[in-house]
mmCIF file of C-alpha atoms in Angstrom:
data_model
loop_
_atom_site.group_PDB
_atom_site.id
_atom_site.type_symbol
_atom_site.label_atom_id
_atom_site.label_comp_id
_atom_site.label_asym_id
_atom_site.label_seq_id
_atom_site.Cartn_x
_atom_site.Cartn_y
_atom_site.Cartn_z
ATOM 1 C CA LEU A 1 71.783 -153.612 -37.680
ATOM 2 C CA VAL A 2 68.315 -154.756 -35.650
ATOM 3 C CA LEU A 3 70.794 -157.567 -34.243
ATOM 4 C CA GLU A 4 73.033 -154.481 -33.238
ATOM 5 C CA LEU A 5 70.457 -152.451 -31.825
ATOM 6 C CA TYR A 6 69.513 -155.441 -30.001
ATOM 7 C CA ILE A 7 72.901 -156.512 -28.696
ATOM 8 C CA ALA A 8 73.911 -152.800 -27.576
ATOM 9 C CA ALA A 9 69.837 -152.556 -25.661
ATOM 10 C CA ARG A 10 70.825 -155.991 -23.994
ATOM 11 C CA GLU A 11 74.322 -155.302 -22.894
ATOM 12 C CA SER A 12 72.999 -151.870 -21.352
ATOM 13 C CA THR A 13 70.007 -154.158 -19.430
ATOM 14 C CA MET A 14 72.319 -156.463 -18.137
ATOM 15 C CA ALA A 15 74.192 -153.688 -16.684
ATOM 16 C CA ASN A 16 72.139 -152.393 -14.538
ATOM 17 C CA PHE A 17 70.461 -155.628 -13.588
ATOM 18 C CA ILE A 18 73.981 -156.401 -12.293
ATOM 19 C CA GLN A 19 73.882 -153.596 -10.295
ATOM 20 C CA LEU A 20 70.490 -154.057 -8.625
ATOM 21 C CA LYS A 21 71.951 -157.352 -7.505
ATOM 22 C CA GLU A 22 75.050 -156.299 -6.394
ATOM 23 C CA GLN A 23 72.721 -153.873 -3.985
ATOM 24 C CA THR A 24 70.795 -155.921 -2.590
ATOM 25 C CA LYS A 25 73.603 -158.517 -1.782
ATOM 26 C CA GLY A 26 72.137 -162.006 -3.569
ATOM 27 C CA LEU A 27 68.819 -161.110 -2.158
ATOM 28 C CA PRO A 28 65.750 -161.935 -4.617
ATOM 29 C CA LEU A 29 64.474 -158.968 -6.115
ATOM 30 C CA PHE A 30 62.516 -159.484 -9.127
ATOM 31 C CA HIS A 31 59.114 -159.779 -9.699
ATOM 32 C CA LEU A 32 58.444 -161.897 -13.289
ATOM 33 C CA ASN A 33 55.530 -161.560 -15.641
ATOM 34 C CA VAL A 34 55.050 -164.208 -17.660
ATOM 35 C CA ASP A 35 51.791 -163.995 -20.243
ATOM 36 C CA LEU A 36 50.637 -166.681 -22.978
ATOM 37 C CA TRP A 37 48.228 -165.215 -25.746
ATOM 38 C CA THR A 38 46.902 -165.833 -29.073
ATOM 39 C CA SER A 39 47.205 -163.577 -31.836
ATOM 40 C CA LYS A 40 43.775 -162.148 -33.772
ATOM 41 C CA ALA A 41 45.587 -161.724 -37.063
ATOM 42 C CA ASN A 42 47.027 -164.642 -37.447
ATOM 43 C CA GLY A 43 45.797 -167.583 -34.661
ATOM 44 C CA GLN A 44 49.995 -167.370 -33.281
ATOM 45 C CA LYS A 45 50.712 -168.129 -29.238
ATOM 46 C CA PHE A 46 52.952 -165.718 -28.117
ATOM 47 C CA LEU A 47 54.858 -165.989 -24.882
ATOM 48 C CA GLY A 48 55.797 -162.335 -23.755
ATOM 49 C CA VAL A 49 58.229 -162.473 -20.172
ATOM 50 C CA ARG A 50 58.999 -158.934 -18.385
ATOM 51 C CA VAL A 51 60.740 -158.431 -15.127
ATOM 52 C CA TYR A 52 59.877 -155.823 -12.450
ATOM 53 C CA TYR A 53 62.069 -154.346 -9.984
ATOM 54 C CA VAL A 54 62.611 -151.639 -7.305
ATOM 55 C CA ASP A 55 66.303 -149.680 -7.311
ATOM 56 C CA GLU A 56 67.703 -148.320 -4.298
ATOM 57 C CA ARG A 57 66.414 -144.684 -4.970
ATOM 58 C CA PHE A 58 62.935 -146.773 -4.463
ATOM 59 C CA ASN A 59 61.791 -146.276 -7.970
ATOM 60 C CA TYR A 60 59.889 -148.593 -10.092
ATOM 61 C CA SER A 61 60.944 -149.878 -13.262
ATOM 62 C CA SER A 62 60.518 -152.735 -15.533
ATOM 63 C CA GLN A 63 62.141 -154.597 -18.536
ATOM 64 C CA LEU A 64 60.422 -156.513 -21.236
ATOM 65 C CA LEU A 65 62.961 -159.432 -21.883
ATOM 66 C CA ALA A 66 61.028 -161.085 -24.777
ATOM 67 C CA VAL A 67 58.159 -161.838 -26.657
ATOM 68 C CA LYS A 68 58.542 -164.617 -28.277
ATOM 69 C CA VAL A 69 56.480 -166.821 -30.929
ATOM 70 C CA PHE A 70 55.161 -169.683 -29.004
ATOM 71 C CA ASN A 71 54.978 -172.929 -30.978
ATOM 72 C CA PRO A 72 57.604 -176.021 -29.988
ATOM 73 C CA SER A 73 57.379 -178.853 -31.675
ATOM 74 C CA SER A 74 55.368 -181.669 -31.272
ATOM 75 C CA VAL A 75 58.154 -183.983 -30.003
ATOM 76 C CA VAL A 76 58.808 -181.042 -27.155
ATOM 77 C CA ARG A 77 54.917 -180.981 -26.129
ATOM 78 C CA ASP A 78 54.904 -184.723 -26.174
ATOM 79 C CA SER A 79 58.184 -184.577 -24.163
ATOM 80 C CA GLY A 80 55.959 -183.058 -20.630
ATOM 81 C CA ARG A 81 53.456 -181.111 -19.192
ATOM 82 C CA LEU A 82 52.981 -176.954 -20.665
ATOM 83 C CA SER A 83 54.580 -175.588 -17.532
ATOM 84 C CA ASP A 84 57.529 -177.842 -18.007
ATOM 85 C CA ILE A 85 58.404 -176.622 -21.290
ATOM 86 C CA LEU A 86 57.271 -172.750 -20.594
ATOM 87 C CA LEU A 87 59.939 -173.155 -17.962
ATOM 88 C CA GLN A 88 62.606 -173.780 -20.424
ATOM 89 C CA TRP A 89 61.741 -171.057 -22.125
ATOM 90 C CA VAL A 90 61.195 -168.559 -19.469
ATOM 91 C CA LYS A 91 65.207 -170.032 -17.906
ATOM 92 C CA ASP A 92 66.240 -169.451 -21.110
ATOM 93 C CA VAL A 93 65.208 -165.845 -21.394
ATOM 94 C CA LEU A 94 66.368 -165.190 -18.559
ATOM 95 C CA ASN A 95 69.310 -166.151 -18.826
ATOM 96 C CA GLU A 96 70.532 -164.248 -21.749
ATOM 97 C CA PHE A 97 69.960 -161.325 -19.549
ATOM 98 C CA GLY A 98 71.916 -163.227 -16.678
ATOM 99 C CA LEU A 99 69.554 -164.003 -14.384
ATOM 100 C CA GLN A 100 68.379 -167.015 -12.566
ATOM 101 C CA LEU A 101 65.591 -168.154 -11.191
ATOM 102 C CA THR A 102 67.018 -167.551 -7.716
ATOM 103 C CA ASP A 103 66.743 -163.603 -8.070
ATOM 104 C CA LEU A 104 62.797 -163.882 -8.802
ATOM 105 C CA MET A 105 60.433 -163.390 -5.374
ATOM 106 C CA SER A 106 56.936 -163.487 -6.976
ATOM 107 C CA ALA A 107 55.019 -163.471 -10.505
ATOM 108 C CA THR A 108 52.130 -162.531 -11.007
ATOM 109 C CA THR A 109 49.881 -164.071 -13.990
ATOM 110 C CA ASP A 110 46.742 -165.434 -14.695
ATOM 111 C CA ALA A 111 44.793 -168.053 -13.349
ATOM 112 C CA GLY A 112 45.576 -170.904 -15.515
ATOM 113 C CA SER A 113 47.199 -174.409 -14.378
ATOM 114 C CA ASP A 114 50.194 -174.817 -16.385
ATOM 115 C CA ILE A 115 51.235 -171.072 -15.834
ATOM 116 C CA LYS A 116 50.144 -171.122 -12.299
ATOM 117 C CA ARG A 117 51.665 -173.889 -11.463
ATOM 118 C CA LEU A 118 55.065 -172.607 -13.590
ATOM 119 C CA SER A 119 55.173 -169.623 -10.940
ATOM 120 C CA ARG A 120 54.236 -171.372 -7.597
ATOM 121 C CA SER A 121 55.731 -175.365 -8.321
ATOM 122 C CA LEU A 122 58.658 -174.833 -10.966
ATOM 123 C CA ILE A 123 59.895 -171.103 -10.281
ATOM 124 C CA GLY A 124 58.991 -171.290 -6.011
ATOM 125 C CA CYS A 125 57.773 -167.531 -6.530
ATOM 126 C CA HIS A 126 55.031 -165.786 -4.420
ATOM 127 C CA TRP A 127 52.311 -165.655 -6.987
ATOM 128 C CA ASP A 128 49.273 -163.566 -7.693
ATOM 129 C CA TRP A 129 46.405 -162.708 -9.738
ATOM 130 C CA CYS A 130 47.136 -160.480 -12.459
ATOM 131 C CA MET A 131 44.516 -157.579 -11.373
ATOM 132 C CA SER A 132 42.779 -157.358 -14.597
ATOM 133 C CA HIS A 133 42.270 -161.218 -14.518
ATOM 134 C CA LEU A 134 40.890 -161.642 -11.423
ATOM 135 C CA LEU A 135 38.102 -158.690 -11.956
ATOM 136 C CA ASN A 136 36.879 -160.552 -15.634
ATOM 137 C CA CYS A 137 37.084 -164.100 -13.437
ATOM 138 C CA ALA A 138 34.842 -161.888 -10.835
ATOM 139 C CA LEU A 139 32.817 -160.516 -12.878
ATOM 140 C CA VAL A 140 31.745 -163.863 -15.275
ATOM 141 C CA GLU A 141 30.973 -165.548 -11.647
ATOM 142 C CA ALA A 142 29.039 -162.804 -10.743
ATOM 143 C CA PHE A 143 26.399 -162.628 -13.932
ATOM 144 C CA GLY A 144 26.739 -166.043 -14.377
ATOM 145 C CA THR A 145 28.878 -166.351 -17.639
ATOM 146 C CA SER A 146 30.790 -169.121 -17.872
ATOM 147 C CA LEU A 147 31.651 -170.977 -20.942
ATOM 148 C CA ASP A 148 29.789 -173.849 -19.187
ATOM 149 C CA PRO A 149 26.439 -173.425 -18.531
ATOM 150 C CA THR A 150 26.019 -176.204 -15.563
ATOM 151 C CA SER A 151 28.487 -173.915 -13.568
ATOM 152 C CA SER A 152 26.747 -170.811 -14.230
ATOM 153 C CA GLY A 153 25.950 -168.928 -10.281
ATOM 154 C CA ASN A 154 24.046 -166.648 -11.717
ATOM 155 C CA LYS A 155 21.196 -168.182 -14.329
ATOM 156 C CA ALA A 156 18.660 -165.325 -14.153
ATOM 157 C CA ALA A 157 21.582 -162.678 -15.670
ATOM 158 C CA ARG A 158 22.844 -164.894 -17.894
ATOM 159 C CA GLU A 159 19.904 -165.967 -19.512
ATOM 160 C CA VAL A 160 19.061 -161.730 -20.168
ATOM 161 C CA ILE A 161 22.749 -161.639 -21.585
ATOM 162 C CA LEU A 162 22.178 -164.397 -23.763
ATOM 163 C CA ARG A 163 18.839 -163.121 -25.408
ATOM 164 C CA ALA A 164 20.814 -159.994 -26.403
ATOM 165 C CA LYS A 165 23.328 -161.818 -27.818
ATOM 166 C CA LYS A 166 20.909 -163.858 -29.894
ATOM 167 C CA VAL A 167 20.068 -159.979 -31.280
ATOM 168 C CA VAL A 168 23.509 -159.494 -32.527
ATOM 169 C CA GLU A 169 23.462 -163.244 -33.895
ATOM 170 C CA TYR A 170 20.617 -162.633 -35.818
ATOM 171 C CA VAL A 171 21.247 -158.720 -37.278
ATOM 172 C CA ASN A 172 25.236 -160.822 -38.048
ATOM 173 C CA LYS A 173 24.102 -163.907 -40.174
ATOM 174 C CA SER A 174 21.086 -161.984 -41.730
ATOM 175 C CA HIS A 175 21.882 -160.055 -44.417
ATOM 176 C CA PRO A 176 18.240 -158.727 -45.163
ATOM 177 C CA ALA A 177 18.796 -157.582 -41.815
ATOM 178 C CA LYS A 178 22.017 -155.843 -41.840
ATOM 179 C CA ILE A 179 20.815 -153.801 -44.292
ATOM 180 C CA ALA A 180 17.945 -153.134 -42.766
ATOM 181 C CA LEU A 181 19.708 -151.697 -39.349
ATOM 182 C CA GLU A 182 21.726 -149.929 -41.300
ATOM 183 C CA GLU A 183 18.860 -148.318 -43.863
ATOM 184 C CA VAL A 184 16.656 -146.895 -40.619
ATOM 185 C CA GLN A 185 19.640 -145.065 -39.076
ATOM 186 C CA LEU A 186 21.107 -143.677 -42.338
ATOM 187 C CA ALA A 187 16.997 -142.048 -42.713
ATOM 188 C CA SER A 188 17.128 -140.960 -39.154
ATOM 189 C CA ALA A 189 20.663 -140.245 -38.115
ATOM 190 C CA GLY A 190 22.782 -139.975 -41.470
ATOM 191 C CA ASN A 191 25.290 -142.547 -40.047
ATOM 192 C CA ALA A 192 24.868 -146.431 -39.131
ATOM 193 C CA LEU A 193 26.472 -148.213 -35.992
ATOM 194 C CA LYS A 194 27.480 -151.964 -36.738
ATOM 195 C CA VAL A 195 25.843 -154.390 -33.694
ATOM 196 C CA ILE A 196 29.109 -155.514 -31.656
ATOM 197 C CA SER A 197 30.143 -159.410 -30.876
ATOM 198 C CA ASP A 198 31.695 -160.602 -27.760
ATOM 199 C CA VAL A 199 34.970 -162.739 -27.429
ATOM 200 C CA PRO A 200 33.291 -165.342 -24.268
ATOM 201 C CA GLN A 201 36.651 -164.832 -22.649
ATOM 202 C CA ARG A 202 36.797 -161.176 -22.659
ATOM 203 C CA TRP A 203 34.269 -159.208 -20.148
ATOM 204 C CA LYS A 204 34.430 -156.310 -21.804
ATOM 205 C CA SER A 205 33.187 -157.173 -24.666
ATOM 206 C CA THR A 206 30.194 -158.107 -23.289
ATOM 207 C CA VAL A 207 29.833 -154.109 -21.596
ATOM 208 C CA MET A 208 30.416 -153.299 -25.542
ATOM 209 C CA LEU A 209 27.976 -155.412 -26.763
ATOM 210 C CA LEU A 210 25.377 -154.288 -24.684
ATOM 211 C CA GLY A 211 26.091 -150.918 -24.498
ATOM 212 C CA ARG A 212 25.780 -150.781 -28.255
ATOM 213 C CA LEU A 213 22.719 -152.856 -28.379
ATOM 214 C CA LEU A 214 21.439 -150.250 -26.072
ATOM 215 C CA GLU A 215 22.608 -147.310 -28.372
ATOM 216 C CA LEU A 216 20.905 -149.043 -30.962
ATOM 217 C CA TRP A 217 17.452 -150.086 -29.207
ATOM 218 C CA SER A 218 14.926 -147.656 -31.552
ATOM 219 C CA PHE A 219 16.753 -149.072 -34.639
ATOM 220 C CA LEU A 220 16.882 -152.436 -33.609
ATOM 221 C CA ARG A 221 13.611 -152.477 -32.576
ATOM 222 C CA LEU A 222 12.349 -151.278 -36.153
ATOM 223 C CA THR A 223 14.368 -153.274 -38.134
ATOM 224 C CA TYR A 224 12.990 -156.409 -35.809
ATOM 225 C CA SER A 225 9.788 -155.189 -36.808
ATOM 226 C CA GLN A 226 10.428 -154.579 -40.826
ATOM 227 C CA GLN A 227 11.612 -157.789 -41.276
ATOM 228 C CA GLY A 228 8.120 -159.693 -39.303
ATOM 229 C CA LYS A 229 9.830 -160.757 -36.284
ATOM 230 C CA PRO A 230 9.115 -160.482 -32.443
ATOM 231 C CA PHE A 231 11.607 -158.398 -30.682
ATOM 232 C CA VAL A 232 13.008 -160.783 -28.721
ATOM 233 C CA ILE A 233 14.505 -158.554 -25.985
ATOM 234 C CA GLU A 234 11.717 -156.053 -25.916
ATOM 235 C CA ALA A 235 10.667 -157.029 -21.823
ATOM 236 C CA ASP A 236 15.017 -156.599 -21.314
ATOM 237 C CA HIS A 237 15.200 -152.883 -21.970
ATOM 238 C CA GLU A 238 14.869 -152.103 -17.916
ATOM 239 C CA LEU A 239 17.063 -154.837 -16.957
ATOM 240 C CA LEU A 240 19.838 -154.436 -19.193
ATOM 241 C CA LEU A 241 20.286 -151.317 -18.061
ATOM 242 C CA GLN A 242 20.017 -152.011 -15.009
ATOM 243 C CA LEU A 243 23.119 -154.953 -16.009
ATOM 244 C CA TYR A 244 24.956 -152.496 -18.034
ATOM 245 C CA SER A 245 25.291 -149.697 -15.189
ATOM 246 C CA LEU A 246 26.328 -152.537 -12.864
ATOM 247 C CA MET A 247 29.080 -154.193 -15.718
ATOM 248 C CA ALA A 248 30.472 -151.133 -17.492
ATOM 249 C CA PRO A 249 32.099 -149.480 -14.344
ATOM 250 C CA VAL A 250 34.004 -152.656 -13.168
ATOM 251 C CA ALA A 251 35.423 -152.755 -17.744
ATOM 252 C CA ASP A 252 36.726 -149.597 -17.165
ATOM 253 C CA LEU A 253 38.637 -150.853 -14.248
ATOM 254 C CA ILE A 254 40.014 -153.874 -16.067
ATOM 255 C CA THR A 255 41.217 -150.939 -18.845
ATOM 256 C CA SER A 256 42.770 -148.791 -16.433
ATOM 257 C CA ALA A 257 44.260 -152.030 -14.415
ATOM 258 C CA GLN A 258 45.788 -153.152 -18.172
ATOM 259 C CA GLY A 259 47.007 -149.483 -18.691
ATOM 260 C CA GLY A 260 50.289 -147.694 -17.752
ATOM 261 C CA LYS A 261 53.955 -148.496 -16.683
ATOM 262 C CA HIS A 262 53.312 -148.848 -12.680
ATOM 263 C CA PRO A 263 51.308 -151.764 -10.541
ATOM 264 C CA GLY A 264 47.727 -151.225 -11.371
ATOM 265 C CA THR A 265 46.289 -152.617 -8.158
ATOM 266 C CA PRO A 266 46.586 -149.994 -5.344
ATOM 267 C CA SER A 267 44.690 -147.910 -8.156
ATOM 268 C CA VAL A 268 42.298 -150.227 -8.937
ATOM 269 C CA ILE A 269 41.203 -150.973 -5.225
ATOM 270 C CA LEU A 270 41.374 -147.643 -3.813
ATOM 271 C CA LYS A 271 38.388 -146.894 -7.168
ATOM 272 C CA THR A 272 36.323 -149.469 -5.827
ATOM 273 C CA SER A 273 36.340 -148.072 -2.495
ATOM 274 C CA LYS A 274 34.907 -144.809 -3.719
#
């Protein structure tokens, strides 16, 4: 049944693509999005391929062509660069829907060297940033939170954020501190929230970490006091408030740029101008 549904959906999609290509008289029409990501649940890598297009009535549409587990054999991985392997996978997906590389006019990806080379050099598309990734990279640069400490351009902000992360690390690794934080919240508010850890490459997770720290500020101070330890971010409260107020609106833009069926770039640019 699943196979029959897939074949029917593919044939309908191919018929639509054929009609679109006839209308453009062979001119490249499709915008490509290729994305590689790793599942948090099982650690598997996935490849996603989606195309975007505008029909003769100027209706904007997109079609997800594939989400595939990306696990080439060691023989294939050793045979060439990752971008060359990705090229073959993308070509196979496109061919399955009657599309060729010559049907592509542009592409959007993150700025990874292999995926960028795939789009620009191997496929020959006009390449542009993924807006969410661009915002993420801009924030990492502005607040000095790059993974490599030596490349940080804002060491002062980086140090404040690192101290905040140490509070989260301490609470998560110290069972007595974790229990104490829960107890002081239950005694005062009747419910308990947990501190939030961040993922270095995901800026919004850092924003969420800081927001939760500020929300739990008084409870964390009391927890540190009960554990006989100095509250390491005691003097950083005003700085953290200022940093959070700058970071949170842009994190919301990242979320809005990732959602919805339509291009997020115009709306993000309009919001940043307000």
